[in-house]
Each structure stands twice: as C-alpha cells, then as structure tokens.
PDB file of C-alpha atoms in Angstrom:
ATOM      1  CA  UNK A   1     -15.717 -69.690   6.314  1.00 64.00           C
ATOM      2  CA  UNK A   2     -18.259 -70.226   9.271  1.00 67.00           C
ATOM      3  CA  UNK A   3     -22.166 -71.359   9.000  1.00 72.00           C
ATOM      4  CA  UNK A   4     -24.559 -68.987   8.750  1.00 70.00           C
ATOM      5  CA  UNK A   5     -26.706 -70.946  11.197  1.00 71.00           C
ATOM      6  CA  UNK A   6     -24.762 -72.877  14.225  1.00 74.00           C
ATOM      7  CA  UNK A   7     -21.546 -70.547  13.392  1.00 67.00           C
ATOM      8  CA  UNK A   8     -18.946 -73.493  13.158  1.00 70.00           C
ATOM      9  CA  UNK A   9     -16.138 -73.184  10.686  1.00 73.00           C
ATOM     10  CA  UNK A  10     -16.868 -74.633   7.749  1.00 67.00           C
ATOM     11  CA  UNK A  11     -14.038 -76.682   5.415  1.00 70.00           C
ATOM     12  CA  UNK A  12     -16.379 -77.839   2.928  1.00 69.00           C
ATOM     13  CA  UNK A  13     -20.108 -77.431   0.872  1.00 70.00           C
ATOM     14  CA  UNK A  14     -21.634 -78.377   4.425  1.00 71.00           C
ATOM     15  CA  UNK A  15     -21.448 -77.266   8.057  1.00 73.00           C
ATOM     16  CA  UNK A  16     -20.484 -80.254   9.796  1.00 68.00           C
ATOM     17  CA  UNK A  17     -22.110 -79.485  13.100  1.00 69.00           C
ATOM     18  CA  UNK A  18     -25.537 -78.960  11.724  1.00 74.00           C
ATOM     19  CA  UNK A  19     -25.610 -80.217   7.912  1.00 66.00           C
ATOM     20  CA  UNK A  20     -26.438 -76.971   6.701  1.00 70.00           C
ATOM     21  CA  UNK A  21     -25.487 -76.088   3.576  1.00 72.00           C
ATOM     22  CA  UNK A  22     -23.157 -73.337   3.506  1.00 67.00           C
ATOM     23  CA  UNK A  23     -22.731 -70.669  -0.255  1.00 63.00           C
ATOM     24  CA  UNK A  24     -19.146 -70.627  -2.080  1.00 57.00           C
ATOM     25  CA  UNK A  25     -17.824 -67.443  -1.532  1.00 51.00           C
ATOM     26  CA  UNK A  26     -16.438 -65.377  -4.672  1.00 42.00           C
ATOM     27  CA  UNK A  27     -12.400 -66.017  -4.796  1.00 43.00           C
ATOM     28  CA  UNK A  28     -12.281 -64.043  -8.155  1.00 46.00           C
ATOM     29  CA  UNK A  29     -10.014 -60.891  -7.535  1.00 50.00           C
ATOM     30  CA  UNK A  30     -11.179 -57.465  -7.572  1.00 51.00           C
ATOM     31  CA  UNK A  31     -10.724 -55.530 -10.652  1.00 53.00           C
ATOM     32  CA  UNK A  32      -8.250 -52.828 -10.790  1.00 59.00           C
ATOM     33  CA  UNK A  33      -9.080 -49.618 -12.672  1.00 59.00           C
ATOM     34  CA  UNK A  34      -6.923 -48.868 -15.733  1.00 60.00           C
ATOM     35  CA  UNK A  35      -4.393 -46.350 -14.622  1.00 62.00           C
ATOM     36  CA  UNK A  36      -4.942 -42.829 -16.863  1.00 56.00           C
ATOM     37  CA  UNK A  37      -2.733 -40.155 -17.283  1.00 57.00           C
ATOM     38  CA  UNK A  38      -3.912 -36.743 -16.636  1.00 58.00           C
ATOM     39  CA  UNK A  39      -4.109 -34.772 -19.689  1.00 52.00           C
ATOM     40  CA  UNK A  40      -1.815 -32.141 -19.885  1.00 54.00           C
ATOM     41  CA  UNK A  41      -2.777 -28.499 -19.026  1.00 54.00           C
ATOM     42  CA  UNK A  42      -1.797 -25.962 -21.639  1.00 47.00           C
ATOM     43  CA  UNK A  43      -0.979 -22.041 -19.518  1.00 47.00           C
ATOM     44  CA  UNK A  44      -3.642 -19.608 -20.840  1.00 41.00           C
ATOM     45  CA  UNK A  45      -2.416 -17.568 -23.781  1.00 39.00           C
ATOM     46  CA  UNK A  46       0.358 -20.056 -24.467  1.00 44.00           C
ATOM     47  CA  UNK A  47       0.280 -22.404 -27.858  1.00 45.00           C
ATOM     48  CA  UNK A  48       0.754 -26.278 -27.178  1.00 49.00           C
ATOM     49  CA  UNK A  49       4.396 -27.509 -28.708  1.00 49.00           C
ATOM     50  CA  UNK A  50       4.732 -27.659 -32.456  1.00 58.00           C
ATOM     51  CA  UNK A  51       1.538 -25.154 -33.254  1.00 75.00           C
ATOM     52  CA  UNK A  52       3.518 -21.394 -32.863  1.00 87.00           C
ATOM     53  CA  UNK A  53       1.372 -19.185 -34.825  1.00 92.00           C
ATOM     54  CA  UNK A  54       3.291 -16.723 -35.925  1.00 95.00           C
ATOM     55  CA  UNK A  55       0.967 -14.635 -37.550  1.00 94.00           C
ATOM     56  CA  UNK A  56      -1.067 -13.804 -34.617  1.00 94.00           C
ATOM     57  CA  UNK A  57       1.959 -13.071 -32.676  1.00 95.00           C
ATOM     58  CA  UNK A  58       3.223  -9.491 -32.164  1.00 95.00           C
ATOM     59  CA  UNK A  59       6.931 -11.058 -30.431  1.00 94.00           C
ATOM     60  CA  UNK A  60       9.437 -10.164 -33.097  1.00 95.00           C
ATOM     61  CA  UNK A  61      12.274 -12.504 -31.883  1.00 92.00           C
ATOM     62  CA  UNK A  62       9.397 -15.522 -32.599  1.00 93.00           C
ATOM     63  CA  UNK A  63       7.981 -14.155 -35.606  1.00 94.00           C
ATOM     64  CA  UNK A  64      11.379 -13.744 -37.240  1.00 93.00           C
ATOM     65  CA  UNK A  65      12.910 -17.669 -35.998  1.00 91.00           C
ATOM     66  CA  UNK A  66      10.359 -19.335 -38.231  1.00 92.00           C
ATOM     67  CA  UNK A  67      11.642 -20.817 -41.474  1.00 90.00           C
ATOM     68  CA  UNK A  68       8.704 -19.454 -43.352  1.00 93.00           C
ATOM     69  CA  UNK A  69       8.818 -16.004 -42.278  1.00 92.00           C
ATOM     70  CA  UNK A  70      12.099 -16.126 -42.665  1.00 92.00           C
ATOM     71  CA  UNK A  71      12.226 -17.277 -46.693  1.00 91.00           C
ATOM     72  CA  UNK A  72       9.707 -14.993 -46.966  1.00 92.00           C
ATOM     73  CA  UNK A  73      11.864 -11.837 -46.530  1.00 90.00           C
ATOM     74  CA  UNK A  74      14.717 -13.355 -48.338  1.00 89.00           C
ATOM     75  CA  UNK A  75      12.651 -13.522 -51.211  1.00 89.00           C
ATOM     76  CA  UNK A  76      11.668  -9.925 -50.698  1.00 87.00           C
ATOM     77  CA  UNK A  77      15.463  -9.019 -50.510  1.00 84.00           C
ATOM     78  CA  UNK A  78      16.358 -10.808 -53.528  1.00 84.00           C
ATOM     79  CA  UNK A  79      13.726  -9.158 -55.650  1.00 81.00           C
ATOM     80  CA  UNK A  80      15.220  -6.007 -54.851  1.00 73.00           C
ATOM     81  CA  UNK A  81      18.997  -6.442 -55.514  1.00 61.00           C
ATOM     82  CA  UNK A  82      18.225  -5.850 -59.339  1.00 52.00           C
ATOM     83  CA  UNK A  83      17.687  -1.534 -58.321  1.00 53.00           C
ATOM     84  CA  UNK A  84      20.826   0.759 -58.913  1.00 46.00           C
ATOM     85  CA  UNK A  85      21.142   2.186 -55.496  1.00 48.00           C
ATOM     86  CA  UNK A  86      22.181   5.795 -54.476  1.00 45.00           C
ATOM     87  CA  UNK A  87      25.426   4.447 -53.120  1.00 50.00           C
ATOM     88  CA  UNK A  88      26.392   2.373 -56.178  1.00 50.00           C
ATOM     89  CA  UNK A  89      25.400   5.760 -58.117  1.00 45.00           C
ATOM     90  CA  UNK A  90      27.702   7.774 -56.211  1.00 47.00           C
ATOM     91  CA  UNK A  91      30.793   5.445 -57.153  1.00 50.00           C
ATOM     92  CA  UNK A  92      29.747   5.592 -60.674  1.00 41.00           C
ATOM     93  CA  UNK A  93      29.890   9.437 -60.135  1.00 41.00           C
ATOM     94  CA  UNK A  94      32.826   9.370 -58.419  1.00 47.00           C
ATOM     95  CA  UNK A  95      35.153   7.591 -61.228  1.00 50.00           C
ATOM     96  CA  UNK A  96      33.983  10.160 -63.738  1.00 43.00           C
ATOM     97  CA  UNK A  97      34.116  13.248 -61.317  1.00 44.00           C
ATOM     98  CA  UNK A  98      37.344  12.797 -58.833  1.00 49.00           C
ATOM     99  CA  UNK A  99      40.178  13.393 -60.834  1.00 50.00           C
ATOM    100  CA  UNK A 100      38.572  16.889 -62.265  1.00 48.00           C
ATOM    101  CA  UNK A 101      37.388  18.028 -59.008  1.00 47.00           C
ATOM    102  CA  UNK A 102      39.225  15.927 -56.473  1.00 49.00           C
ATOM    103  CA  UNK A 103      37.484  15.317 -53.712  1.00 47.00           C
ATOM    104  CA  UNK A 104      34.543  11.928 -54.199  1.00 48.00           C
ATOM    105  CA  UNK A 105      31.356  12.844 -54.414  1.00 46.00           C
ATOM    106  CA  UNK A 106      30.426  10.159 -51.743  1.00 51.00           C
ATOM    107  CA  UNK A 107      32.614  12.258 -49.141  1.00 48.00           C
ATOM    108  CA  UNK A 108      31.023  15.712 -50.017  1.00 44.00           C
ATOM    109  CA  UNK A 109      27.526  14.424 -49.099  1.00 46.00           C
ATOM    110  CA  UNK A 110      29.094  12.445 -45.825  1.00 52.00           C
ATOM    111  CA  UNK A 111      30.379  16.003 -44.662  1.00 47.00           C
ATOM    112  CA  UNK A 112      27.390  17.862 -46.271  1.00 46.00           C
ATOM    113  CA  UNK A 113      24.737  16.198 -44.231  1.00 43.00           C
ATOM    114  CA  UNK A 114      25.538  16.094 -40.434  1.00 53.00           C
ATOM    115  CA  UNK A 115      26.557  19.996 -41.221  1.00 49.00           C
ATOM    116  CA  UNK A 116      22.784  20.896 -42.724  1.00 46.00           C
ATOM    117  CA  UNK A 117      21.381  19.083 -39.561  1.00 48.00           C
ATOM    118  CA  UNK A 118      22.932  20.994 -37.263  1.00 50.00           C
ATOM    119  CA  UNK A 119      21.684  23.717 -38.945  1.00 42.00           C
ATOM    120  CA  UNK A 120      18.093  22.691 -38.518  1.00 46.00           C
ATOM    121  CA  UNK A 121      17.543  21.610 -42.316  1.00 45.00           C
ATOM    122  CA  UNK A 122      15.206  18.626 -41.896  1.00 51.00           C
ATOM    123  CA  UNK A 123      12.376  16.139 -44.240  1.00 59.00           C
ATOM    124  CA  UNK A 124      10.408  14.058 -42.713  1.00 70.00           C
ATOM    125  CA  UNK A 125       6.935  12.812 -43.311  1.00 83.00           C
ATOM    126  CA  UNK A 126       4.795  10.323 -41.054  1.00 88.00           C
ATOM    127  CA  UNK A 127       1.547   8.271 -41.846  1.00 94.00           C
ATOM    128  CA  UNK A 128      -1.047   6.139 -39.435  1.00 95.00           C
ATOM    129  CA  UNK A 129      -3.365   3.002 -40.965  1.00 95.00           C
ATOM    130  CA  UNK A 130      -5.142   0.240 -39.509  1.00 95.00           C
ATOM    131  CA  UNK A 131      -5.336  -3.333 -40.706  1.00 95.00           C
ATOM    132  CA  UNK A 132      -7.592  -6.263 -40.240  1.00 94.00           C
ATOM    133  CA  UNK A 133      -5.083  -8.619 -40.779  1.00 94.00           C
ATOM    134  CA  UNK A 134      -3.421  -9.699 -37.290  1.00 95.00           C
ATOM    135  CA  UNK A 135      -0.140  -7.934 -35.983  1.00 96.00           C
ATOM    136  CA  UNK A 136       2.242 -11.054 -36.798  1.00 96.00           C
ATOM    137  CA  UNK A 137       1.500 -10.597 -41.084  1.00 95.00           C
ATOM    138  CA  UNK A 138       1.597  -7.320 -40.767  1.00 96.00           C
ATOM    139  CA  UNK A 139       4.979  -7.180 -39.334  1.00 95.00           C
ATOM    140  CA  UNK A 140       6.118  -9.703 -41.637  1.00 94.00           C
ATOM    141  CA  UNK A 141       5.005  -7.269 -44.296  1.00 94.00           C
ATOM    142  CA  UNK A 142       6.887  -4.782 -43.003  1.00 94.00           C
ATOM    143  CA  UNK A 143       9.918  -6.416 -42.820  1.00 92.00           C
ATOM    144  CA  UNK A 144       9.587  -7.716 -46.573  1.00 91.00           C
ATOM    145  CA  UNK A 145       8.816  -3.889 -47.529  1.00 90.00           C
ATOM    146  CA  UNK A 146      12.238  -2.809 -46.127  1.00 89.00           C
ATOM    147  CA  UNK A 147      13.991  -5.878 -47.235  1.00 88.00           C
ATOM    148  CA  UNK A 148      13.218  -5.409 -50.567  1.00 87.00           C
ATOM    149  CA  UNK A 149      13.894  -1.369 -50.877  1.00 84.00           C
ATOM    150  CA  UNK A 150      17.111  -2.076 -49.574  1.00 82.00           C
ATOM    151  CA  UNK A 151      16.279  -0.543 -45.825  1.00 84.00           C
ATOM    152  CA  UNK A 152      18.747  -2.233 -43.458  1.00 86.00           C
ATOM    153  CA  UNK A 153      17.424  -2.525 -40.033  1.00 88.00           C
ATOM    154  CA  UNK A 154      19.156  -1.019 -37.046  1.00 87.00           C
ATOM    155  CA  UNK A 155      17.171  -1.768 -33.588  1.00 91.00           C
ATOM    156  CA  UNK A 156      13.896  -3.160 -32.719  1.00 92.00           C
ATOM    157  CA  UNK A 157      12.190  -1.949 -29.520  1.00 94.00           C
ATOM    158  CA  UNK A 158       9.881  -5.416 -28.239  1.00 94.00           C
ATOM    159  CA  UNK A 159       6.616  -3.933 -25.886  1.00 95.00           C
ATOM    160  CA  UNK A 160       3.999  -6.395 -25.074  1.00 94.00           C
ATOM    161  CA  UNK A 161       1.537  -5.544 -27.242  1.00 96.00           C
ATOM    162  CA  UNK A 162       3.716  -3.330 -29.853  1.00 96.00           C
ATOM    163  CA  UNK A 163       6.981  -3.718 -31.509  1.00 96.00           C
ATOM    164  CA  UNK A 164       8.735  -0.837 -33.073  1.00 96.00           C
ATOM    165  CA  UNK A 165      11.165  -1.266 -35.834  1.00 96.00           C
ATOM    166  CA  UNK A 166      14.116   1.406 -36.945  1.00 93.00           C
ATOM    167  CA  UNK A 167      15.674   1.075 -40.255  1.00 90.00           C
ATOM    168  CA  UNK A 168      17.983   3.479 -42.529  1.00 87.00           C
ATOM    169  CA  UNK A 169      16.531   4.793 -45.678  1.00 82.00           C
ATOM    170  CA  UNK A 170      19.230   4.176 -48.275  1.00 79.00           C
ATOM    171  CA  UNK A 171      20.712   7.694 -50.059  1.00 72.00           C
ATOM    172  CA  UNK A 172      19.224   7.848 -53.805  1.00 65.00           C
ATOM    173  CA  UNK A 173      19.826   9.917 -56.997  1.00 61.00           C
ATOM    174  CA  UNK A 174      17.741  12.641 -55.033  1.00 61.00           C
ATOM    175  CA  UNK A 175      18.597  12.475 -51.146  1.00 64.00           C
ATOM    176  CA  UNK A 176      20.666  11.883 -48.554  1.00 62.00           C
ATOM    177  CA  UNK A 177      21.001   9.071 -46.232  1.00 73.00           C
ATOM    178  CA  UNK A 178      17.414   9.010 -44.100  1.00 81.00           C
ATOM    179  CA  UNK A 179      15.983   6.685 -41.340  1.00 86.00           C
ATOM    180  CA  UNK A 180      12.301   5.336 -40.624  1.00 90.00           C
ATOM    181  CA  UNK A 181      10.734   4.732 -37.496  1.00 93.00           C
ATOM    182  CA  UNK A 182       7.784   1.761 -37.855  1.00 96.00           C
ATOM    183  CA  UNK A 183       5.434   0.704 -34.808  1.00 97.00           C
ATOM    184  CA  UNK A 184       3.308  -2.343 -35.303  1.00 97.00           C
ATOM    185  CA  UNK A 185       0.732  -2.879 -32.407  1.00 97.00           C
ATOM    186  CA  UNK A 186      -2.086  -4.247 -31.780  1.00 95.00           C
ATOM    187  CA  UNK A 187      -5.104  -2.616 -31.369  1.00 92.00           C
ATOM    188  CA  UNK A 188      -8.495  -4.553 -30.657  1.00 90.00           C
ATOM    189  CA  UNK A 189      -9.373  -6.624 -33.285  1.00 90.00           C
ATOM    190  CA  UNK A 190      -7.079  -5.059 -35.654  1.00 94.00           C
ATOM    191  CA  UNK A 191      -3.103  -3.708 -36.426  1.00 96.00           C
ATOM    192  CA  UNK A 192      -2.160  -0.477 -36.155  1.00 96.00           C
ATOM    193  CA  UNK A 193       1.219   1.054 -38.734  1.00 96.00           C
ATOM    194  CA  UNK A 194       2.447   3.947 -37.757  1.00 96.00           C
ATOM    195  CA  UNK A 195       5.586   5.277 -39.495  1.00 95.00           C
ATOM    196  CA  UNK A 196       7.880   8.081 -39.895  1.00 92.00           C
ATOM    197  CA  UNK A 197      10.062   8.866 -42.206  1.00 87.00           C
ATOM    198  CA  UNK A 198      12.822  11.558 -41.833  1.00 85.00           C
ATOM    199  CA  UNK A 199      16.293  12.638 -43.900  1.00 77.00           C
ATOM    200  CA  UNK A 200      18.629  14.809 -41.967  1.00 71.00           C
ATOM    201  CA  UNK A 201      19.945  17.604 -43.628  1.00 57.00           C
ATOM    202  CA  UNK A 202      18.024  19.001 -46.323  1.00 63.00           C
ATOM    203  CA  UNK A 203      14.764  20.633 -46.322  1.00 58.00           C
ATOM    204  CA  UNK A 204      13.041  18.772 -50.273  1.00 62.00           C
ATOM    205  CA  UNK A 205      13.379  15.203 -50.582  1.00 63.00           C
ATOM    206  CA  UNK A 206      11.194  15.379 -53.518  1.00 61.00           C
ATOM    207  CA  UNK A 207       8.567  13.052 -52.577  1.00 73.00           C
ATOM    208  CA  UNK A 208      10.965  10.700 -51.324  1.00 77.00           C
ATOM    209  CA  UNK A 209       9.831   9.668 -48.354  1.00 80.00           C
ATOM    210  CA  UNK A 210       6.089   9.734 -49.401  1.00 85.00           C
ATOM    211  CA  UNK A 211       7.173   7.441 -51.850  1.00 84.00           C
ATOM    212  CA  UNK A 212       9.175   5.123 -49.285  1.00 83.00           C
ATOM    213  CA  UNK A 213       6.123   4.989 -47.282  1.00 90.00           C
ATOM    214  CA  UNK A 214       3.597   4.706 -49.614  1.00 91.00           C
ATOM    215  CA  UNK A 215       5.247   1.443 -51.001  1.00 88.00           C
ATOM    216  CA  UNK A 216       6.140   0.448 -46.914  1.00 90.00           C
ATOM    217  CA  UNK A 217       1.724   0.350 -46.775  1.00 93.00           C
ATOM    218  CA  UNK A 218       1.333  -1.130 -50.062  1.00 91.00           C
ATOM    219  CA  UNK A 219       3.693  -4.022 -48.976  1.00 86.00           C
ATOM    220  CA  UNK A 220       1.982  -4.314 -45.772  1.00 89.00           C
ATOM    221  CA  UNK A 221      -1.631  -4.407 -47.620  1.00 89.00           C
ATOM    222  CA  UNK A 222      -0.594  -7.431 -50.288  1.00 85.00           C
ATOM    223  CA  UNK A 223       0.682  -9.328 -47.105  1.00 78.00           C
ATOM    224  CA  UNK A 224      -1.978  -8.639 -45.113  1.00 73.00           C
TER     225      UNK A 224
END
C-alpha cells in the first residue's frame, strides 16, 4: 500500500512520511459465480428419455416393444381363440370323412389351391380410408384386428413415413387359405389404410374378404 499523496509505502492507517491518512483497502475475496450446467439439447424430431410416444409414431419395431401396445394385442388375440377356425373344421371333417373316401380333406384343398392359381382362378378385394387418429393407434388397431381374427403375420416392410404389414387370412368353412396386404402411412394431418385382400385359387369367396376387411376398418375405427 503506498500514499496517495507523498507515494511512500504505507504499513499502517497513516503515511509515515507525511501523516496523511491513507483508506483500508477491501481484502474480502471476489465472488465466484455458481458453476451451471448447460441444459441438455434434445435432436429435433427426437423424444427426451422415458417419454416414447408411441402413438404418434409410425416405426413398427418401437410401436410394438412397448408393454402397453403389446397387452393390448394379446388381449385382442385372446378374445378370439373362442372361434372354430377353418383348420380345426377341416380335422373335424376329416375324422368323419377319411376312412370312406381316403384321402383328408385338409390335403385335397392343400393340392386344390396352388393348382386353381396357376390356372388364373383368383378373389381379391381392396379398400382405402383415412383417419384422424395418428399413424401409431392406427397401426396398433390393425394389429389387434388381425390378432384377434386369427391372421398370423408374415413380414412387415418399415418406410419412413409408411409401414406395410402382410398377414395370412386363415382358410374358413367357405375358402381357402388367403393373404392381406395392409399399408399404414401417414398422410398430413391424418392416417391413411389401405388394404388388400386376396385368396388364391378360386374365383367366389362369398363375401369373405369384404367381411375380413370390413371388420380390419371397424377395428381400426374403435382404436382410433
């Protein structure tokens, strides 16, 4: 410390040279901001950790991994195991039938169908609806919709924006073994369905398949 006036160096409350008295000088430390961490920065598009929301999600891999989807459709799947199928028919068939004609029913129609085919003898009937609801409920309603008319589900085909689903359409009482093609995508502000369903092999289904997808948009409507 030095005096303002004579500039001597100063021990005390007074220069010595002069008598002048000299100001106590702060000795109180600085304060030291608070260190804060920067906030985390979420990518665009992306949901932060914990808060997946599957229904506005068209990613069928995601949609499918969460537990409540999930116990969804095996509700759906269980509330159709009750319904005699075309399969379980045939067997009935077949215990009465085989030992007058010898040959299973079930085999006839395996041998039957791949035959017609080839010959050109097709079904097949397609419909197109959009929904307000977004594309993650309304692929969880399709997948409850086969799960519960016994559909079993043979590829999926993951776009960014679309995901198409192939399942097989269960032989009934009427018709053969059949397969349905289902793409879910979004489209604005909305969900578009678009399905197709087609048997192989015979040319009247009987209003199967308008039946298979009028309950496949039905399903998709209640969930939606």
């Amino acid at each position: 410390m030095y005096c303002t006036e004579c500039g001597a160096s100063v021990a005390g409350k007074f220069c010595g040279e002069c008598g002048t008295r000299v100001a106590a000088r702060s000795a109180q430390r600085p304060i030291e901001p608070t260190p804060v961490d920067p906030a985390p920065i979420e990518p665009a598009g992306v949901e932060p950790a914990g808060r997946f929301d599957w229904a506005q999600s068209i990613d069928y891999a995601a949609v499918t991994a969460v537990a409540e989807v999930r116990q969804r459709i095996d509700r759906a799947a269980q509330e159709g195991q009750g319904r005699l199928s075309g399969d379980k028919f045939m067997q009935i068939m077949d215990a009465v039938t085989q030992p007058m004609i010898g040959v299973p029913s079930s085999v006839v129609v395996k041998i039957a169908q791949p035959i017609n085919a080839k010959l050109g003898l097709k079904m097949g009937r397609h419909r197109d609806e959009q929904f307000a609801a977004p594309p993650g409920r309304v692929l969880v309603g399709v997948l409850c919709a086969l799960a519960s008319t016994g559909c079993r589900l043979g590829d999926v085909q993951q776009a960014p924006e679309s995901c198409t689903l192939q399942a097989e359409i269960p032989c009934d009482l009427l018709t053969m073994t059949g397969r349905m093609t289902i793409l879910i995508a979004r489209h604005g502000a909305a969900t578009l369905v678009r399905a197709q369903a087609d048997i192989d092999g015979q040319l009247y289904d009987w209003g199967n398949s308008r039946r298979r997808l009028d309950r496949l948009f039905t399903a998709v409507r209640q969930a939606a």
